[in-house]
Short mmCIF file of C-alpha atoms in Angstrom, two decimals:
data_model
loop_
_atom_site.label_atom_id
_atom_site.label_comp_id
_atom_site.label_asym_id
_atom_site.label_seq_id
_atom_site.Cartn_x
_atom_site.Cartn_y
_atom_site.Cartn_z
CA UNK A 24 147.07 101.07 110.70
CA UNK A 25 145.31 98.30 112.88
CA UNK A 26 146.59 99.75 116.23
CA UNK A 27 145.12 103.59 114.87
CA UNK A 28 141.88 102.32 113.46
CA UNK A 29 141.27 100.95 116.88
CA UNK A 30 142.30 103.92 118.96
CA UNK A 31 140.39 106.09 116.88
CA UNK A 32 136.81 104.29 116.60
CA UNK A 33 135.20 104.73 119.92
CA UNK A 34 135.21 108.58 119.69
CA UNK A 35 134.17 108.51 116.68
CA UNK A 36 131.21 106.30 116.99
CA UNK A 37 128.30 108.31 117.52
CA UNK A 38 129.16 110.29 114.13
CA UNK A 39 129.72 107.30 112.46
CA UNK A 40 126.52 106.15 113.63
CA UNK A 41 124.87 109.15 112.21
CA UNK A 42 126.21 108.98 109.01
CA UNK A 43 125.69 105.16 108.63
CA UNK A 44 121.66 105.76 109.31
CA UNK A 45 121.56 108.83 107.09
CA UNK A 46 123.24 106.99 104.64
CA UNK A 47 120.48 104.36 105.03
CA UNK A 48 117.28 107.14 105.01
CA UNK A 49 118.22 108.54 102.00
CA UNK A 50 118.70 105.00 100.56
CA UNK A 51 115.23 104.21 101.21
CA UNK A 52 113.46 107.37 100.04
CA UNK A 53 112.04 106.87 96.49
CA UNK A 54 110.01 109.19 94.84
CA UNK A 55 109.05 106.90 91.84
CA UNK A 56 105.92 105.06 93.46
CA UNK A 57 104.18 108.47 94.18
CA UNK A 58 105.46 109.97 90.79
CA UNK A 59 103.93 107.04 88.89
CA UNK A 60 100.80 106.94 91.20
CA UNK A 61 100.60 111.29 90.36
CA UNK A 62 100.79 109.93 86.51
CA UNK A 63 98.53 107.12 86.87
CA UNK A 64 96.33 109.44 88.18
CA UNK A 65 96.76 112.23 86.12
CA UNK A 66 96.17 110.09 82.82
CA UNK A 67 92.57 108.73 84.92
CA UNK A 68 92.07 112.48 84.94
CA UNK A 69 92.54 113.34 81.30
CA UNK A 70 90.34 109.91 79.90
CA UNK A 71 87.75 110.88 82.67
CA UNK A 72 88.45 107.79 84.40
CA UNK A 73 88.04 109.86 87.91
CA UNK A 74 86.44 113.51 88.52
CA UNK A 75 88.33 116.29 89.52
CA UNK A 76 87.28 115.68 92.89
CA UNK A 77 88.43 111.93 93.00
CA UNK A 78 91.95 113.48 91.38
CA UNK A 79 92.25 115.64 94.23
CA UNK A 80 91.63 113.89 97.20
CA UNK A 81 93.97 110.62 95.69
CA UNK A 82 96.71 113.13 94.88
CA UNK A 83 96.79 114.78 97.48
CA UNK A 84 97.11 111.53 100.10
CA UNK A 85 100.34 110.12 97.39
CA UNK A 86 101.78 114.14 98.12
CA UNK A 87 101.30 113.43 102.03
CA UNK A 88 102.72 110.36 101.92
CA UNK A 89 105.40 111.62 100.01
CA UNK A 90 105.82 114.19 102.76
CA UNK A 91 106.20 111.19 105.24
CA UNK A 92 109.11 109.29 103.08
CA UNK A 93 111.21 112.92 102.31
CA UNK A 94 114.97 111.85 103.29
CA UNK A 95 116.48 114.58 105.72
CA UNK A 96 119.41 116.69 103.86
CA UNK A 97 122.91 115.20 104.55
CA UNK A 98 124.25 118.28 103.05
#
């Protein structure tokens, strides 16, 4: 198995490579910091903490950061 394993590495590299750092991006995507910062805000909301307007605007900057952080599909 030793003499395959290092026969059959060096073409494979490149798409182990890629899987390795997909592997990694979808490690490092997690949703739960904007999904408590949409509920933080939401409750702010609904105890009139913030206006609708203040709602908005925060909600949608945790959606485009969201945006930023979405993994790409390994599927």
């Amino acid at each position: 198995m030793g003499l395959l394993t290092q026969l059959v590495p060096p073409p494979l590299a490149p798409v182990r490579s890629a899987a390795w750092v997909m592997e990694h991006v979808v490690e490092t995507y997690d949703p739960a910091p904007v999904e408590r910062e949409l509920a933080q805000l939401e409750r702010q909301l609904v105890t009139g903490e913030i206006d609708e307007e203040t709602f908005d605007r925060r909600a949608q900057s945790a959606k485009r950061e969201q945006g930023r952080a979405t993994p790409v599909d390994v599927s």
